[in-house]
Every structure is written in structure tokens, then in C-alpha cells.
Amino acid sequence: MLGLRLARGAHPLVLLRRLLVALAASGVGFLLLCTLGFAVAHPEQPEESLVRLLWCAVPLAAAVQFAVAVARSDPATRPRDGLDAAGFGPVQLSLLAAASTAAACLAGSGAALLVYLELRGDLGGTPFSGAAAHLLDANAGLPWGAALTLLGLLPALAAGACVVLLRPRKERTSSAPKHAGPGAAEAARPEPRPVYAGLPWGVAVIATGLALEAYVGHAPAPEPGALLALPGREGAASPGLLGGWLLACAGLVLAGPGLTHWCGALLATGRPGAVRLLAGRILQDAATRIGRPLGVLCAVASGTLAAVELYGAAWEHSGPRPFGPLTGLGAAVVMACVTATAITAALEARQTRGETTTALLRLGIPLSLLRGAAAVRTCAMLAVLTPLTWAVAELAALPLTR
């Protein structure tokens, strides 16, 4: 009931984010139902059904990340004096955020089930009944237990992630002796880990993934009909190639906060003006909050470019090979989720520095200076991340297109 009351008084932008979470959940649920329908209609192809199910894990992870980002930016999940007095502390608010996220995902999963049954022709008497019966294998019955289990997977994972990631953090206590003064206790307290510490690890993981692809790319291709068959290659792709590809994408995710921090540091070097100094300091301060979503976005963009290169080679050598509607739907869900997550993180970072912005405006800083700083930040991140994403995509796709 409290969640419903908070939803009624929420800002329209917050309601729009929850609607987007429901839409993402409906897309993932539809893909899972399509995979289940194919597995039931083609029991003689268990390997292909397994591959389809494994590829659904990528949209599922993207949707969970987006749901957690929306729950974190929701003002209703932040501690308030009135709610704290009523017994709703940080732990209860994290549970409330998990329940709201699960409700939005359940609504999307229910909509996906209705659309799936409508396109299969199981509802009957509706305008689009049976419009995609052949594509969705309507000749085979749908096991309701498995269908409900798959549809409940995303709400359960999203709610669990919200409980784990939004729980209150306990501050580290000092290990100084009892007889020591406050200065010793302050000195014994460990310093926070710098946000750019993950940049060397990210670069190392990217280099490892690309080296693994280059090494495995010279090995003979597996036999045709293998589990990891990909277009553009004779036979199939070895697990080492896909493992190197995934390592390169994971390296981009690890390097995201560090790249964001050093972009801000470079902007503030030398003798910067007011616009460049403000843009650099804001990037350094928001590196932890927006760096990881930007890294995920770069990783997905890199994988998309590599896939386009891969299918382009297939079209040149063996004729047209269309992606297919379900493949396009999965790619659209992933790109939409990671892009919306990055935008949500940027809006959350803007909300956290609202008091600073208000103080600057009170000091007489013109609004055009703040807009110029935002434009400089955007251009700097695009100038750094775009070439890096393109280079990783090209190097990752090079062994696959041979």
C-alpha cells in the first residue's frame, strides 16, 4: 500500500522510468517464451535450444541492470525523516524498492505473455490472433509451468539485485587502540579506494581478450554443426574466440570509471578556464556513478559493431543471411537497456549535485556556463570512448572474419 501511495505521488519522469522497466521486462519475457516454444517444437535440436537460451542471458542481464539503476534513482527509496519515524529505515526502503521493481517486471512479463499468446493464436477472436503462428511454433503446446518459471526469472533477479545493491553500507570502524587519541583513530582509518584503480585491470583484461582471440584465431575451425556456430566462418567458432570477445567487453566495463576520471583530470590540467575546470571536476566527482554504465554501453556498442562486421563478411562470401526478427528484438532490448541505464545514471549524478548547482547560481554563475560545462563533458567523453570502442570492435572482429 505504501508503494502504491508513493507511486501515485511520484514525478512523471519516475513513472516513465518504471514504464520503461516494464517494457524491457516484456521484451525479455517474449524472448524467453520464444526460446521455450522453439525447444518444445524441436525436441531433436537440444543444442540449438540451449544456444538460444544462453543468448537470452544478455538481454536478461541488461534488463536487470536497468531495473536496479531505476530503483537507485527513485526518490521514494531515499531515507526520509517521516518514513524513518514510522519504522521505514534504509533496510525497509531497499525492500520497498525491490517490491516496486518486481511489480514493474511482473507487469511487463504479463504483457509479454499476452502478446505471445495473441501472436500464436491461442487467445482467439482478436485482431492479430495467429499473426506469427509459424514463427512462434504454434503447432506445439506451451508448458505452463516452464513458461511461468521463465517469466518469473527476471522479477526475481531484479528484486534480489535491488536488495543486495541498495542495502545500507556499514562504515568501517577504526582499528586504533583505545588509549590513542582521535588523531590516531583518524590515521588508522583506511583510505577509500581511488576510482581509477580499475583502469589498469581493464586495460589488462582487454589486452588478454584480444590476445586470446588472435591466438585461437589461427587454430583450425571446429567441425560443422558445433555448438557455437557463427556466420562468416567455415564450420563454427571455437569457445576461445567467443571467450576472448567477452573478455575484451568485460575490460571495457572495468575501465569505464577510470576512463571517466582521467577524462576529467585531462580537462582540468594546465590553466583551464571556468568552463573546462567545472567540467573536469564534475567528471572526476561522478566517475564512480556514471563510469560503469558508460563502460557497459561501450562494451555493448563494441559487440554490436563486431557482430555487424561478422555478418558483413558472411554476406560477402556466402550470400545474404538476415538477422531475423527475434535476433533484432534481442539486440534492440540490450541497446535500449544499456543506453537508458547510462542516461539514468547521468540524471542521478545531476540530482546528487543539485545543492552545488543551486549554490553556484546563487553566487551569480550564469546558466550558460553550466550548459557549456555539460557540453564540454559530453564532447570529451565522446572523443575518448568512441575511438576506443571502435578499435576494440575492429580488433575483436578481425579473427572472426578470417
XYZ file of C-alpha atoms in Angstrom:
402
model
C 0.000 0.000 0.000
C 2.842 2.387 0.794
C 4.426 1.605 -2.561
C 1.163 2.416 -4.352
C 0.804 5.712 -2.489
C 4.387 6.681 -3.307
C 3.803 5.754 -6.946
C 0.692 7.937 -7.116
C 2.633 10.976 -5.910
C 5.747 10.272 -7.960
C 7.115 12.613 -10.609
C 6.067 11.798 -14.198
C 9.714 11.149 -15.079
C 9.885 8.487 -12.340
C 6.727 6.852 -13.670
C 8.203 6.921 -17.168
C 11.291 5.082 -15.927
C 9.145 2.399 -14.339
C 7.195 2.074 -17.562
C 10.463 1.609 -19.436
C 11.435 -1.124 -16.960
C 8.128 -2.858 -17.679
C 8.743 -2.576 -21.427
C 12.239 -4.042 -21.043
C 10.820 -6.889 -18.969
C 8.184 -7.555 -21.633
C 10.875 -7.786 -24.314
C 12.967 -10.215 -22.261
C 9.907 -12.266 -21.363
C 8.881 -12.504 -25.009
C 12.350 -13.731 -25.973
C 12.288 -16.377 -23.223
C 8.859 -17.566 -24.324
C 10.043 -17.794 -27.929
C 13.011 -19.880 -26.788
C 10.713 -22.166 -24.825
C 8.376 -22.559 -27.789
C 11.264 -23.491 -30.076
C 12.573 -26.043 -27.562
C 9.150 -27.691 -27.259
C 8.534 -27.729 -31.039
C 12.035 -29.052 -31.870
C 12.998 -31.639 -29.252
C 15.500 -33.138 -31.686
C 17.652 -29.965 -31.560
C 18.636 -29.588 -27.887
C 21.923 -27.849 -28.678
C 20.308 -25.059 -30.664
C 17.706 -24.600 -27.944
C 20.498 -24.305 -25.394
C 22.279 -21.694 -27.519
C 19.068 -19.665 -27.828
C 18.604 -19.814 -24.065
C 22.204 -18.728 -23.454
C 21.844 -15.752 -25.795
C 18.760 -14.678 -23.804
C 21.057 -14.170 -20.812
C 22.444 -10.972 -22.363
C 19.074 -9.136 -22.593
C 18.213 -10.527 -19.152
C 21.367 -9.052 -17.597
C 20.825 -5.714 -19.366
C 17.243 -5.517 -18.102
C 18.318 -6.323 -14.529
C 20.971 -3.603 -14.650
C 18.435 -1.080 -15.934
C 15.902 -2.043 -13.252
C 18.495 -1.588 -10.495
C 19.543 1.796 -11.919
C 15.919 2.969 -11.954
C 15.355 1.738 -8.393
C 18.513 3.522 -7.195
C 17.452 6.832 -8.778
C 13.882 6.629 -7.445
C 13.331 9.402 -4.842
C 10.929 7.121 -2.946
C 13.816 4.808 -1.986
C 15.845 7.540 -0.272
C 15.710 7.877 3.520
C 13.244 10.426 4.862
C 12.635 11.683 8.390
C 8.927 10.909 8.313
C 9.371 7.371 6.995
C 12.205 6.716 9.436
C 9.964 7.748 12.326
C 7.279 5.364 11.041
C 9.689 2.437 11.072
C 10.834 2.533 7.419
C 14.570 2.767 7.673
C 17.163 2.124 4.944
C 16.644 -1.654 5.035
C 12.873 -1.383 4.670
C 13.278 1.160 1.878
C 15.537 -1.234 -0.027
C 12.866 -3.919 0.350
C 10.265 -1.414 -0.840
C 12.411 -0.645 -3.906
C 12.753 -4.375 -4.577
C 8.994 -4.861 -4.341
C 8.310 -1.942 -6.695
C 10.874 -3.255 -9.182
C 9.408 -6.754 -9.022
C 5.901 -5.364 -9.593
C 7.032 -3.439 -12.694
C 8.836 -6.504 -14.067
C 5.825 -8.738 -13.369
C 3.600 -6.304 -15.249
C 5.965 -6.432 -18.228
C 6.166 -10.235 -18.094
C 2.377 -10.483 -18.021
C 2.127 -8.212 -21.055
C 4.717 -10.367 -22.842
C 2.676 -13.488 -22.144
C -0.485 -11.895 -23.532
C 1.299 -10.706 -26.684
C 2.926 -14.092 -27.168
C -0.376 -15.947 -26.853
C -2.019 -13.410 -29.153
C 0.568 -13.847 -31.904
C 0.450 -17.631 -31.556
C -3.327 -17.636 -31.943
C -4.068 -19.162 -28.538
C -6.438 -16.394 -27.423
C -8.679 -16.404 -30.497
C -11.166 -13.809 -31.682
C -8.678 -10.934 -31.543
C -7.456 -8.831 -34.498
C -3.866 -10.141 -34.524
C -4.616 -13.685 -33.466
C -2.158 -16.091 -35.104
C -0.235 -13.353 -36.952
C 3.091 -15.059 -36.197
C 1.966 -18.635 -35.636
C 4.655 -20.143 -37.866
C 7.471 -18.083 -36.345
C 6.426 -18.875 -32.768
C 5.822 -22.615 -33.367
C 2.124 -22.512 -32.564
C 1.735 -26.184 -33.537
C 3.357 -27.260 -30.247
C 1.693 -26.901 -26.879
C 3.082 -24.497 -24.300
C 4.083 -25.998 -20.922
C 2.633 -23.517 -18.451
C 4.920 -24.483 -15.591
C 8.062 -23.779 -17.601
C 6.539 -20.611 -19.065
C 5.676 -19.147 -15.657
C 9.095 -20.125 -14.318
C 10.878 -18.287 -17.129
C 8.619 -15.255 -16.775
C 9.311 -15.081 -13.051
C 13.073 -15.207 -13.570
C 13.552 -11.505 -14.353
C 11.377 -10.164 -11.475
C 13.171 -12.441 -9.002
C 16.659 -11.458 -10.215
C 15.815 -7.745 -10.351
C 14.304 -7.757 -6.853
C 17.245 -9.708 -5.449
C 19.728 -7.330 -7.079
C 17.885 -4.343 -5.594
C 18.008 -5.864 -2.100
C 21.731 -6.605 -2.393
C 22.893 -3.404 -4.099
C 20.615 -0.915 -2.320
C 21.146 -2.214 1.193
C 22.754 0.243 3.652
C 26.532 0.055 3.782
C 28.270 -0.247 7.122
C 31.117 2.169 7.605
C 34.483 0.701 8.513
C 35.440 1.215 12.128
C 38.863 2.352 13.148
C 41.367 -0.218 14.387
C 43.275 2.255 16.576
C 43.997 1.348 20.224
C 41.590 2.528 22.883
C 44.200 4.679 24.643
C 45.065 6.530 21.431
C 43.608 9.910 20.727
C 41.247 10.929 17.929
C 44.178 11.753 15.669
C 45.448 8.188 15.811
C 41.983 6.828 15.101
C 41.708 9.097 12.091
C 45.103 7.954 10.845
C 44.224 4.280 11.319
C 41.101 4.598 9.183
C 41.751 3.123 5.702
C 41.698 5.496 2.791
C 38.988 4.991 0.151
C 39.944 3.114 -2.961
C 40.543 5.511 -5.880
C 38.033 5.293 -8.714
C 40.765 4.976 -11.349
C 42.249 1.841 -9.756
C 40.259 -0.362 -12.135
C 41.737 1.217 -15.266
C 44.944 -0.900 -15.342
C 42.900 -4.040 -14.741
C 40.507 -3.072 -17.518
C 43.342 -2.490 -19.970
C 44.917 -5.791 -18.964
C 41.644 -7.692 -19.474
C 41.094 -6.058 -22.881
C 44.629 -6.973 -23.966
C 44.168 -10.529 -22.680
C 40.919 -10.963 -24.578
C 42.340 -9.629 -27.837
C 45.477 -11.750 -27.454
C 43.353 -14.839 -26.809
C 41.345 -14.149 -29.947
C 44.477 -13.637 -32.026
C 46.000 -16.862 -30.709
C 42.896 -19.029 -31.113
C 42.076 -17.472 -34.497
C 44.982 -19.379 -36.094
C 43.675 -22.730 -34.854
C 41.602 -24.932 -37.195
C 37.875 -24.340 -37.064
C 35.654 -26.890 -35.279
C 33.500 -29.326 -37.164
C 30.324 -28.018 -38.837
C 27.233 -28.192 -36.689
C 29.111 -27.444 -33.484
C 27.501 -25.685 -30.565
C 28.968 -22.215 -31.235
C 28.235 -21.882 -34.940
C 28.599 -18.321 -36.238
C 28.253 -16.863 -39.734
C 31.269 -15.708 -41.636
C 33.418 -18.692 -40.699
C 33.806 -22.210 -42.032
C 32.155 -24.597 -39.627
C 31.829 -22.949 -36.220
C 33.571 -20.586 -33.841
C 35.692 -22.055 -31.092
C 34.902 -21.204 -27.453
C 38.262 -19.408 -27.233
C 37.206 -16.815 -29.803
C 33.979 -16.010 -28.010
C 35.792 -16.075 -24.671
C 38.302 -13.520 -25.922
C 35.465 -11.394 -27.239
C 33.725 -11.474 -23.855
C 36.982 -10.666 -22.052
C 37.501 -7.596 -24.234
C 33.962 -6.399 -23.453
C 34.482 -7.041 -19.721
C 37.664 -4.975 -19.859
C 35.720 -2.012 -21.205
C 33.317 -2.301 -18.280
C 36.184 -2.388 -15.761
C 37.945 0.563 -17.379
C 34.838 2.777 -17.529
C 35.227 4.598 -14.166
C 38.951 5.112 -14.666
C 38.492 6.495 -18.168
C 35.824 8.884 -16.897
C 38.093 10.057 -14.073
C 41.083 10.684 -16.323
C 38.907 12.489 -18.866
C 38.002 14.907 -16.105
C 41.632 15.140 -14.981
C 42.787 15.988 -18.507
C 40.109 18.653 -18.827
C 41.300 20.299 -15.611
C 45.025 20.219 -16.415
C 47.096 23.248 -17.340
C 45.409 26.590 -16.887
C 41.760 25.785 -17.551
C 39.045 28.349 -17.781
C 35.911 28.261 -15.682
C 34.001 26.037 -18.118
C 36.778 23.490 -18.560
C 37.625 23.405 -14.849
C 33.995 22.885 -13.847
C 33.526 20.164 -16.470
C 36.666 18.335 -15.349
C 35.833 18.451 -11.658
C 32.290 17.204 -12.262
C 33.576 14.288 -14.331
C 36.064 13.336 -11.622
C 33.396 13.525 -8.941
C 30.846 11.460 -10.934
C 33.330 8.894 -12.276
C 32.117 6.119 -9.964
C 28.452 6.806 -10.639
C 28.461 7.125 -14.426
C 31.686 5.333 -15.381
C 30.418 1.770 -15.047
C 27.185 2.318 -17.081
C 29.239 4.070 -19.758
C 31.621 1.115 -19.801
C 28.723 -1.290 -20.276
C 27.370 0.889 -23.080
C 30.776 0.886 -24.796
C 31.035 -2.892 -24.396
C 27.618 -3.450 -25.975
C 28.379 -0.994 -28.776
C 31.692 -2.747 -29.396
C 29.973 -6.131 -29.548
C 27.348 -4.744 -31.917
C 29.980 -3.336 -34.275
C 31.871 -6.634 -34.193
C 28.650 -8.516 -34.983
C 27.974 -6.201 -37.919
C 31.486 -6.880 -39.209
C 30.923 -10.606 -38.767
C 27.640 -10.686 -40.628
C 29.032 -8.368 -43.298
C 31.733 -10.907 -44.044
C 29.083 -13.609 -44.231
C 27.044 -11.613 -46.743
C 30.097 -11.104 -48.948
C 31.165 -14.756 -49.035
C 28.026 -16.828 -48.774
C 25.127 -14.627 -49.701
C 22.579 -12.753 -47.583
C 21.989 -14.004 -44.050
C 19.363 -11.894 -42.313
C 19.486 -11.377 -38.587
C 15.884 -12.454 -38.069
C 13.158 -10.665 -36.102
C 13.933 -12.298 -32.747
C 17.647 -11.527 -33.030
C 16.789 -7.923 -33.833
C 14.417 -7.789 -30.862
C 17.121 -9.068 -28.511
C 19.676 -6.577 -29.826
C 17.150 -3.753 -29.515
C 16.346 -4.706 -25.908
C 20.038 -4.791 -24.968
C 20.892 -1.480 -26.652
C 17.811 0.245 -25.233
C 18.506 -1.025 -21.706
C 22.187 -0.066 -21.571
C 21.502 3.347 -23.147
C 18.676 4.040 -20.710
C 20.890 2.900 -17.827
C 23.620 5.351 -18.827
C 21.089 8.192 -19.134
C 19.556 7.284 -15.766
C 22.986 7.295 -14.121
C 23.720 10.716 -15.622
C 20.408 12.085 -14.313
C 21.101 10.596 -10.893
C 24.522 12.255 -10.834
C 22.860 15.534 -11.757
C 20.423 15.159 -8.866
C 23.211 14.478 -6.377
C 24.964 17.735 -7.233
C 21.726 19.749 -7.133
C 22.790 21.640 -3.997
C 26.122 22.542 -5.584
C 24.365 23.818 -8.705
C 21.998 25.915 -6.597
C 24.916 27.389 -4.668
C 26.713 28.302 -7.895
C 23.601 30.016 -9.222
C 23.283 31.995 -6.001
C 26.868 33.183 -6.431
C 25.924 34.652 -9.801
C 27.274 31.943 -12.110
C 25.360 32.268 -15.392
C 23.304 29.291 -16.524
C 25.078 29.344 -19.880
C 28.348 28.444 -18.113
C 26.755 25.312 -16.621
C 25.370 24.340 -20.015
C 28.757 24.904 -21.601
C 30.382 22.674 -18.983
C 27.832 19.940 -19.760
C 28.595 20.241 -23.475
C 32.351 20.053 -22.817
C 31.897 16.939 -20.664
C 29.831 15.237 -23.344
C 32.271 16.067 -26.126
C 35.248 14.911 -24.059
C 33.669 11.553 -23.252
C 32.652 11.027 -26.883
C 36.157 11.927 -28.080
C 37.704 9.313 -25.766
C 35.151 6.480 -25.753
C 34.142 6.447 -29.431
C 37.608 5.659 -30.902
C 38.284 3.154 -28.113
C 35.005 1.327 -28.751
C 35.630 1.236 -32.491
C 39.214 -0.018 -32.060
C 38.183 -2.828 -29.695
C 35.359 -3.834 -32.035
C 37.645 -3.968 -35.059
C 40.348 -5.922 -33.272
C 37.787 -8.330 -31.763
C 36.116 -8.970 -35.152
C 39.367 -9.428 -37.079
C 39.972 -13.093 -36.122
C 36.282 -13.922 -36.591
C 36.131 -12.657 -40.171
C 39.077 -14.713 -41.454
